[in-house]
Coordinates of C-alpha atoms in Angstrom, one line a residue:
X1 CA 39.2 -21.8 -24.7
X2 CA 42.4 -20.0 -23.7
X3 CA 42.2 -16.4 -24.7
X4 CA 43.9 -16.6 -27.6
X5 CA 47.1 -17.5 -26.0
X6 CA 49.7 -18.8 -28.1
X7 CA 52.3 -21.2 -27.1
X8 CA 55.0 -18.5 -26.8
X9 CA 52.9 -16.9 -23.9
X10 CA 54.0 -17.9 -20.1
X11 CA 51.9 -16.5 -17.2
X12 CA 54.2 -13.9 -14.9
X13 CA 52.1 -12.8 -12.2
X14 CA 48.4 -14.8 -10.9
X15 CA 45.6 -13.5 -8.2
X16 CA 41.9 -13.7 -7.7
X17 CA 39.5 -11.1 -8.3
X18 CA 35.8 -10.6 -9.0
X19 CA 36.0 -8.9 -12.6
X20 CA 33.6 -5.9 -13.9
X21 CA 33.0 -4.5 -17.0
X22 CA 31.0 -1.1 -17.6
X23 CA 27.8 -0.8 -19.0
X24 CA 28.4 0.4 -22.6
X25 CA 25.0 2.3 -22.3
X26 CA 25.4 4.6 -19.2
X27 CA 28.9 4.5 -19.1
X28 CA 28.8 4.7 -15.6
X29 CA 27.8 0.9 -14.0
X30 CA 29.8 -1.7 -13.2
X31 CA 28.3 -5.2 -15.0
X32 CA 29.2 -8.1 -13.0
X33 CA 31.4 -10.5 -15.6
X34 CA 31.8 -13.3 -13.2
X35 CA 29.8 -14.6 -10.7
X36 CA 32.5 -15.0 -8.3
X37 CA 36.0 -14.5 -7.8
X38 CA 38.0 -16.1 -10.9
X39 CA 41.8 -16.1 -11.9
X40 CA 43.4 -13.0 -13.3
X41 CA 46.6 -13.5 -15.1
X42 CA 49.4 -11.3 -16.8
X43 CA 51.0 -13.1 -19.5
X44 CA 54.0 -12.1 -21.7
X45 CA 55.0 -13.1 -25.3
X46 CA 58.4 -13.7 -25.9
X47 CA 58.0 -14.1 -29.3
X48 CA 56.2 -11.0 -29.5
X49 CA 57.6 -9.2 -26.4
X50 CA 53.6 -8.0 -25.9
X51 CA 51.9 -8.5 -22.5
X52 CA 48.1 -9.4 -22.0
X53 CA 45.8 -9.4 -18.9
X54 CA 43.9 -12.7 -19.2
X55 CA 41.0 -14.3 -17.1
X56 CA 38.7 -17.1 -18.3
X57 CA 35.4 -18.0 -16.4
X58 CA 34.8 -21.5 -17.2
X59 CA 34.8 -21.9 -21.1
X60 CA 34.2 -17.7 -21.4
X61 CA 37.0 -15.3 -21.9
X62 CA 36.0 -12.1 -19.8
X63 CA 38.5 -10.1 -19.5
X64 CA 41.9 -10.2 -22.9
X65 CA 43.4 -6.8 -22.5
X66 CA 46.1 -5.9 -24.4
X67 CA 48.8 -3.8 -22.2
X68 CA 50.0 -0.6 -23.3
X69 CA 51.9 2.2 -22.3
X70 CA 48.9 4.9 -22.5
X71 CA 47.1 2.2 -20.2
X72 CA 46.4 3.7 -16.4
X73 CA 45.3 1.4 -13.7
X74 CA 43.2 3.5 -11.0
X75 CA 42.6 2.4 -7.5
X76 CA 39.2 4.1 -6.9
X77 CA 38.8 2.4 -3.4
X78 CA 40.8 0.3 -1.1
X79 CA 39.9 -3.4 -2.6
X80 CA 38.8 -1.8 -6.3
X81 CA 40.8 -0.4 -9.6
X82 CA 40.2 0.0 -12.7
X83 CA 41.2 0.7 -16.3
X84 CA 40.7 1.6 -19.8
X85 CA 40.9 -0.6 -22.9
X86 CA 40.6 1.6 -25.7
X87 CA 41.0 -1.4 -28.2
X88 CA 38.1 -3.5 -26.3
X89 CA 36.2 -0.2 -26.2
X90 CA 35.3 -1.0 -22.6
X91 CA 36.6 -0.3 -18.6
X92 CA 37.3 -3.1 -17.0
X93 CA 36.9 -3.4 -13.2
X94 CA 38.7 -5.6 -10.5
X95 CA 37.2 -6.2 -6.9
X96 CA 40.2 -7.9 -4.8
X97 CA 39.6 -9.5 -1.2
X98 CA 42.5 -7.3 0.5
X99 CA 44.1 -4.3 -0.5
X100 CA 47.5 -6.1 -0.6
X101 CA 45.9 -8.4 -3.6
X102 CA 45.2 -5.1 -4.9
X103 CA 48.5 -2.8 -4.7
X104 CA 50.2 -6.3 -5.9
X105 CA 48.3 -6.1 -9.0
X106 CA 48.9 -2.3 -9.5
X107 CA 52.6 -3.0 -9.0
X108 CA 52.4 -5.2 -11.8
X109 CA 50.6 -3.3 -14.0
X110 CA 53.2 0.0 -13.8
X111 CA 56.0 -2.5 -14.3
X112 CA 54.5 -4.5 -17.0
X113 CA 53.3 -0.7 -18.9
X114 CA 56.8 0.2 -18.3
X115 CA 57.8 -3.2 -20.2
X116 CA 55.6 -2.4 -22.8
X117 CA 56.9 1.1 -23.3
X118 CA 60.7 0.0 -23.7
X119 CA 59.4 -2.9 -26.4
X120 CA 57.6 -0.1 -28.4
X121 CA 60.9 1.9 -28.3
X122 CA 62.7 -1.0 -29.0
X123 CA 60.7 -1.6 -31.6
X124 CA 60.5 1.8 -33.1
X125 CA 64.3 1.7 -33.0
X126 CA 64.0 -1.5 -35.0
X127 CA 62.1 0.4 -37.6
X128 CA 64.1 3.2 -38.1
X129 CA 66.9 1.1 -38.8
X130 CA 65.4 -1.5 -41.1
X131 CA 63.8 1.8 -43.2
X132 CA 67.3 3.1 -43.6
X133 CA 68.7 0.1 -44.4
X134 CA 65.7 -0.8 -47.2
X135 CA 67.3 3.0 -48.7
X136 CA 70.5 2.4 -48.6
X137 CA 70.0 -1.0 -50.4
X138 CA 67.7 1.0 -53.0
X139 CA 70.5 3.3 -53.9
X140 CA 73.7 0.4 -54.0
X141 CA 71.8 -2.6 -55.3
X142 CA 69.1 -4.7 -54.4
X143 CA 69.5 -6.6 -50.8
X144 CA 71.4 -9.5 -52.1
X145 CA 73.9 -8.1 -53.8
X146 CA 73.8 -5.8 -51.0
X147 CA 74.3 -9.4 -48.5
X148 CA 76.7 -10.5 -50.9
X149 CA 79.2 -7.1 -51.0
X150 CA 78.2 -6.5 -47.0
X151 CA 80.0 -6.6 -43.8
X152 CA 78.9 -8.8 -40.2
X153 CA 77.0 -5.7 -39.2
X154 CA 75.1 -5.5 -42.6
X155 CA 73.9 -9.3 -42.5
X156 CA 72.7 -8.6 -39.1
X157 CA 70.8 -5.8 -39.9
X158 CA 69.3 -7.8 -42.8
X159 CA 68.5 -10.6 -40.8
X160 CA 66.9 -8.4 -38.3
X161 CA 64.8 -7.1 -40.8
X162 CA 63.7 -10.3 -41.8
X163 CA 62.6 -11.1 -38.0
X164 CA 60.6 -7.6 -38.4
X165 CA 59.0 -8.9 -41.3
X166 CA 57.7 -11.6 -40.1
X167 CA 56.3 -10.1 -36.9
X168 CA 54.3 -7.7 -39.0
X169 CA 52.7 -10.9 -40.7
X170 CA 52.1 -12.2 -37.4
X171 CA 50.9 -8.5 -35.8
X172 CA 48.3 -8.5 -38.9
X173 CA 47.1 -11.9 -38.0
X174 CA 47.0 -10.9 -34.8
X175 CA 44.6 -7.9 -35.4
X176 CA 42.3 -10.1 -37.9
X177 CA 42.0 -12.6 -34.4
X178 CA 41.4 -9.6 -32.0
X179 CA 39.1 -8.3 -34.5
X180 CA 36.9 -11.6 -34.4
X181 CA 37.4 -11.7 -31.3
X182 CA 36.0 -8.0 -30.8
X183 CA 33.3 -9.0 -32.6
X184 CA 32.6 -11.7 -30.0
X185 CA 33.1 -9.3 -27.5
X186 CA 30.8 -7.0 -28.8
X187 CA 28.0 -9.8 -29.6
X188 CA 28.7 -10.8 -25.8
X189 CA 28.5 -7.6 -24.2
X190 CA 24.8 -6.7 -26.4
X191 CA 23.9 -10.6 -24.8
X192 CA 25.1 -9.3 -21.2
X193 CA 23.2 -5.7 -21.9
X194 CA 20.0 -7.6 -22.3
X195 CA 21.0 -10.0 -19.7
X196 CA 21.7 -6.8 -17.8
X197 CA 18.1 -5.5 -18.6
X198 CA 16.3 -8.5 -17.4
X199 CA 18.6 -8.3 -14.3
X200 CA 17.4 -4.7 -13.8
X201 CA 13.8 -5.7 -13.8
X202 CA 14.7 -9.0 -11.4
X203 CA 16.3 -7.0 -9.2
X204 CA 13.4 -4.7 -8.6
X205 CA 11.1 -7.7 -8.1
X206 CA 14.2 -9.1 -5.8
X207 CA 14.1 -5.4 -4.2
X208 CA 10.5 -6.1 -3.2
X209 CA 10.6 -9.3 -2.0
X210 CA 13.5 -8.0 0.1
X211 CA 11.7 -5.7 1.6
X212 CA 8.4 -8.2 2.5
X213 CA 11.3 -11.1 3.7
X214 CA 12.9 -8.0 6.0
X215 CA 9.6 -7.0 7.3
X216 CA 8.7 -10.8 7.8
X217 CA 12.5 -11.0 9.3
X218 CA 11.3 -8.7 11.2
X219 CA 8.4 -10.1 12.7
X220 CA 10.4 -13.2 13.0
X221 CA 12.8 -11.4 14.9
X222 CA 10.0 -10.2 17.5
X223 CA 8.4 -13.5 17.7
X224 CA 11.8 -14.6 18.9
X225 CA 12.1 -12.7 21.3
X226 CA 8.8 -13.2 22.9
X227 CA 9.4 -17.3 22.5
X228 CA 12.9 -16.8 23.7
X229 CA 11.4 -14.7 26.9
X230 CA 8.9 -17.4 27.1
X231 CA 11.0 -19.6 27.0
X232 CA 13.1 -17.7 29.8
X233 CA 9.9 -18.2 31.6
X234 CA 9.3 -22.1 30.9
X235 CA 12.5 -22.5 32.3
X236 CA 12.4 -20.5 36.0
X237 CA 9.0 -22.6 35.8
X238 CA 10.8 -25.6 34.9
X239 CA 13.3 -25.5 37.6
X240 CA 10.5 -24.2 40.2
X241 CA 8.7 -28.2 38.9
X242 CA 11.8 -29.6 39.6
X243 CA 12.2 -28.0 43.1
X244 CA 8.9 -29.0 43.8
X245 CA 9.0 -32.3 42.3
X246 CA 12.4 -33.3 44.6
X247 CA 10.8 -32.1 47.7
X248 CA 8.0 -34.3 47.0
X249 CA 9.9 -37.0 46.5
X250 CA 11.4 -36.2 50.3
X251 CA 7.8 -35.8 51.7
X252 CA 7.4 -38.9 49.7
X253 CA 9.9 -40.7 51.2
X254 CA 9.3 -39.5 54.5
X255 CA 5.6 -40.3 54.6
X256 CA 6.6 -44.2 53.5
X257 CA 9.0 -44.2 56.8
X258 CA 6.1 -42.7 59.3
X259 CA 3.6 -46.0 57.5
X260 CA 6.3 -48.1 58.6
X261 CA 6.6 -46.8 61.9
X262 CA 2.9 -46.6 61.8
X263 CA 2.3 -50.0 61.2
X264 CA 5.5 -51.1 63.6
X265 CA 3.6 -49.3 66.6
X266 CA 0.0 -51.3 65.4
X267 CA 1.9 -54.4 65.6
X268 CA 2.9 -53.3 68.8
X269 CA -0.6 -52.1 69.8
X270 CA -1.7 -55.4 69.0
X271 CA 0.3 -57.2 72.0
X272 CA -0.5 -54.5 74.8
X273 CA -3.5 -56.3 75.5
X274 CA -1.1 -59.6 76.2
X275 CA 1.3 -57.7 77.6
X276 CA -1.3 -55.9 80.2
X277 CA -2.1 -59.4 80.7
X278 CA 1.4 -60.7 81.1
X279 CA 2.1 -57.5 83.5
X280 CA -0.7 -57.9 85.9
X281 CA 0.3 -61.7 86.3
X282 CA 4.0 -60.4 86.7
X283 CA 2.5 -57.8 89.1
X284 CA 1.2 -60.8 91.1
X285 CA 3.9 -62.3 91.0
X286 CA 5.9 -59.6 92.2
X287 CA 3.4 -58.7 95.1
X288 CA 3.8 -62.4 96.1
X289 CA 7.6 -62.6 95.9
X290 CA 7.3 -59.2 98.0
X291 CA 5.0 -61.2 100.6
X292 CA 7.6 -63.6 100.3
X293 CA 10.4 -61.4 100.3
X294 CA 8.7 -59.9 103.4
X295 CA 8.6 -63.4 105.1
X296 CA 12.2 -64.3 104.5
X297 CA 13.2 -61.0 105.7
X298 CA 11.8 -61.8 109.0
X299 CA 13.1 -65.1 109.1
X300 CA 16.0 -63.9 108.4
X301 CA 15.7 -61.1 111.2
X302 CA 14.8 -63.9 113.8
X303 CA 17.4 -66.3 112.5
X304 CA 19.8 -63.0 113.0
X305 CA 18.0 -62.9 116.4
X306 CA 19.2 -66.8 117.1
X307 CA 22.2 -66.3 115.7
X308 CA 23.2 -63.6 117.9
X309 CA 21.8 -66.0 121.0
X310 CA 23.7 -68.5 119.7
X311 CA 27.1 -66.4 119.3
X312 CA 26.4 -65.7 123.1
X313 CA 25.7 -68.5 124.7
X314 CA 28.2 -69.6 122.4
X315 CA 30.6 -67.1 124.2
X316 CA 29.5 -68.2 127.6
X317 CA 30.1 -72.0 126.4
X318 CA 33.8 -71.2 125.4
X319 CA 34.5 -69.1 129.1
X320 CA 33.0 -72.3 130.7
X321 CA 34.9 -74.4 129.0
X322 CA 37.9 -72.5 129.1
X323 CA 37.5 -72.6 133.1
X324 CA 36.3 -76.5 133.1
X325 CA 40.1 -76.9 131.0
X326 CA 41.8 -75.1 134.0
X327 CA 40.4 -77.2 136.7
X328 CA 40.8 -80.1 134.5
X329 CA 44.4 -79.4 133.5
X330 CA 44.6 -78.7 137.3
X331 CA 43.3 -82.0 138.7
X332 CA 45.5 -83.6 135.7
X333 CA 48.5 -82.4 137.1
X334 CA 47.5 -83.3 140.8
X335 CA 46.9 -86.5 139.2
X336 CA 50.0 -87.1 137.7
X337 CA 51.4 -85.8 141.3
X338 CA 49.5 -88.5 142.7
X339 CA 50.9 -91.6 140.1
X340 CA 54.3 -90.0 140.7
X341 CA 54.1 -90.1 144.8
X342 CA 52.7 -93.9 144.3
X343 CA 55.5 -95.1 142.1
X344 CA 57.6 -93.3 144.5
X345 CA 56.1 -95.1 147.6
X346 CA 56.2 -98.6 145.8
X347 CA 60.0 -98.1 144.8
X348 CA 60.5 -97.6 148.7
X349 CA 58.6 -100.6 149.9

């Protein structure tokens, strides 16, 4: 369903809005007509130079307002405006996400009533002439003869008339398809009044279970904050288990190095009795080598003792034999005296 549009209409300005209608019966709600936000449109009709706001919710025309220039568009808050459709016989309301989406739309509402105002002018003008022309043809013959007698400006008039004509057969179509469509409207908005009704008495049943899920919120809400400060808790705890779990991993650790060192030293423990053994035999051994040692030493102080005898009369050997050289050297040279006085002696004889 396209709300009517005709193939003459061309979208001129597009947003997003959540759309509201007034209750018909207080005159004073606002009845959701879409569940979320949905397209609003202004469209224009060339052929009819009329302009129509337009949104569709699915296949459900909510909102078909005919612009005019009596129309007013209200901002009543920052993101909300509203206004009067005489013809619809409702209010319709627009809920925007910014308040630029909504001065945009106001924008375009003043320029497109002030479109809307010149085509009625324009149109009224139109009038005026085509009823003075219809006279004047009454009084000097009917319009063909008229056409046939008439000048360029005549035939222009006429066939401006004709174009009037035939938008009057349209505009009464027209108001036979916005009066079905009224209808609908009307048949709609009694379905959305009970719809309305039964949404009154869910929303007083949703009030209350509000009201038990905020008090259970509530007391969700406090048992979080006891499990989250229990939590808090769990955790100092947790890290104090950690803490004491490493540093019984150390104690751990260090009481496996003192078995092994245990167990080293009662290895060891195990040979003292052989090694007491081996050391008294080493002590015996040592007291003999000292006995020994002892010995030696005074071997070693008599053989000193010799030695030094020795070195003397060793001494006294070299003076005596120094002196028994002397006298020998002495009686060799009295010797060789002696050989040279006999080979002197047998020369002379």
């Amino acid at each position: 369903m396209d709300g009517g549009r005709g193939p003459s209409e061309q979208p001129i300005f597009t947003t997003r809005a959540h759309v509201f209608q007034i209750d018909p019966s207080t005159k004073k709600n606002w009845v959701p007509a879409s569940k979320q936000a949905v397209t609003v449109s202004y469209f224009y009709d060339v052929t009819r130079n009329s302009y129509r706001v337009i949104s569709v919710d699915g296949a459900k025309v909510i909102i078909n307002s005919s612009i005019t220039p009596n129309m007013t568009f209200t901002k009543t808050s920052q993101k909300f405006g509203q206004w009067a459709d005489s013809r619809a016989n409702t209010v319709f309301g627009l809920g925007f996400s910014s308040e630029q989406q909504l001065t945009k739309f106001a924008e375009k509402f003043q320029e497109v009533k002030e479109a809307a105002r010149l085509a009625r002018d324009k149109s009224q003008d139109k009038v005026e002439t085509s009823s003075g022309h219809s006279q004047a043809s009454s009084v000097n013959g009917t319009d063909d003869e008229k056409a046939a007698h008439a000048g360029p400006g005549d035939a222009h008039l006429k066939s401006e008339n004709d174009k009037l004509k035939i938008a009057l057969t349209q505009s009464a179509a027209n108001v036979k398809k916005w009066e079905v469509e009224l209808q609908t409207l009307r048949e709609s908005n009694a379905r959305l009044s009970a719809a309305l009704q039964e949404s009154a008495a869910g929303a007083e049943q949703w009030k209350r279970q509000f009201s038990a899920c905020r008090d259970e919120n509530d007391r969700l809400r406090g048992k979080i904050d006891e499990l989250e400060q229990q939590c808090s808790e769990a955790s100092r705890e947790k890290e104090k288990s950690a803490q004491l779990e490493r540093r019984i991993e150390a104690l751990e650790a260090e009481l496996r190095e003192r078995e092994t060192e245990l167990r080293d030293l009662r290895k060891q423990s195990e040979l003292i009795p052989q090694l007491m053994s081996e050391c008294a035999f080493v002590s015996e051994k040592l007291e003999a080598a000292e006995r020994d040692n002892q010995t030696l030493e005074d071997k070693v102080r008599a053989l000193k003792t010799d030695m030094e005898e020795s070195r003397y009369r060793q001494s006294r050997l070299k003076g005596e034999l120094k002196s028994f050289l002397e006298v020998l050297d002495g009686k060799i040279d009295d010797l060789h005296h002696f050989r040279r006085g006999l080979s002197q002696l047998g020369a002379d004889h």
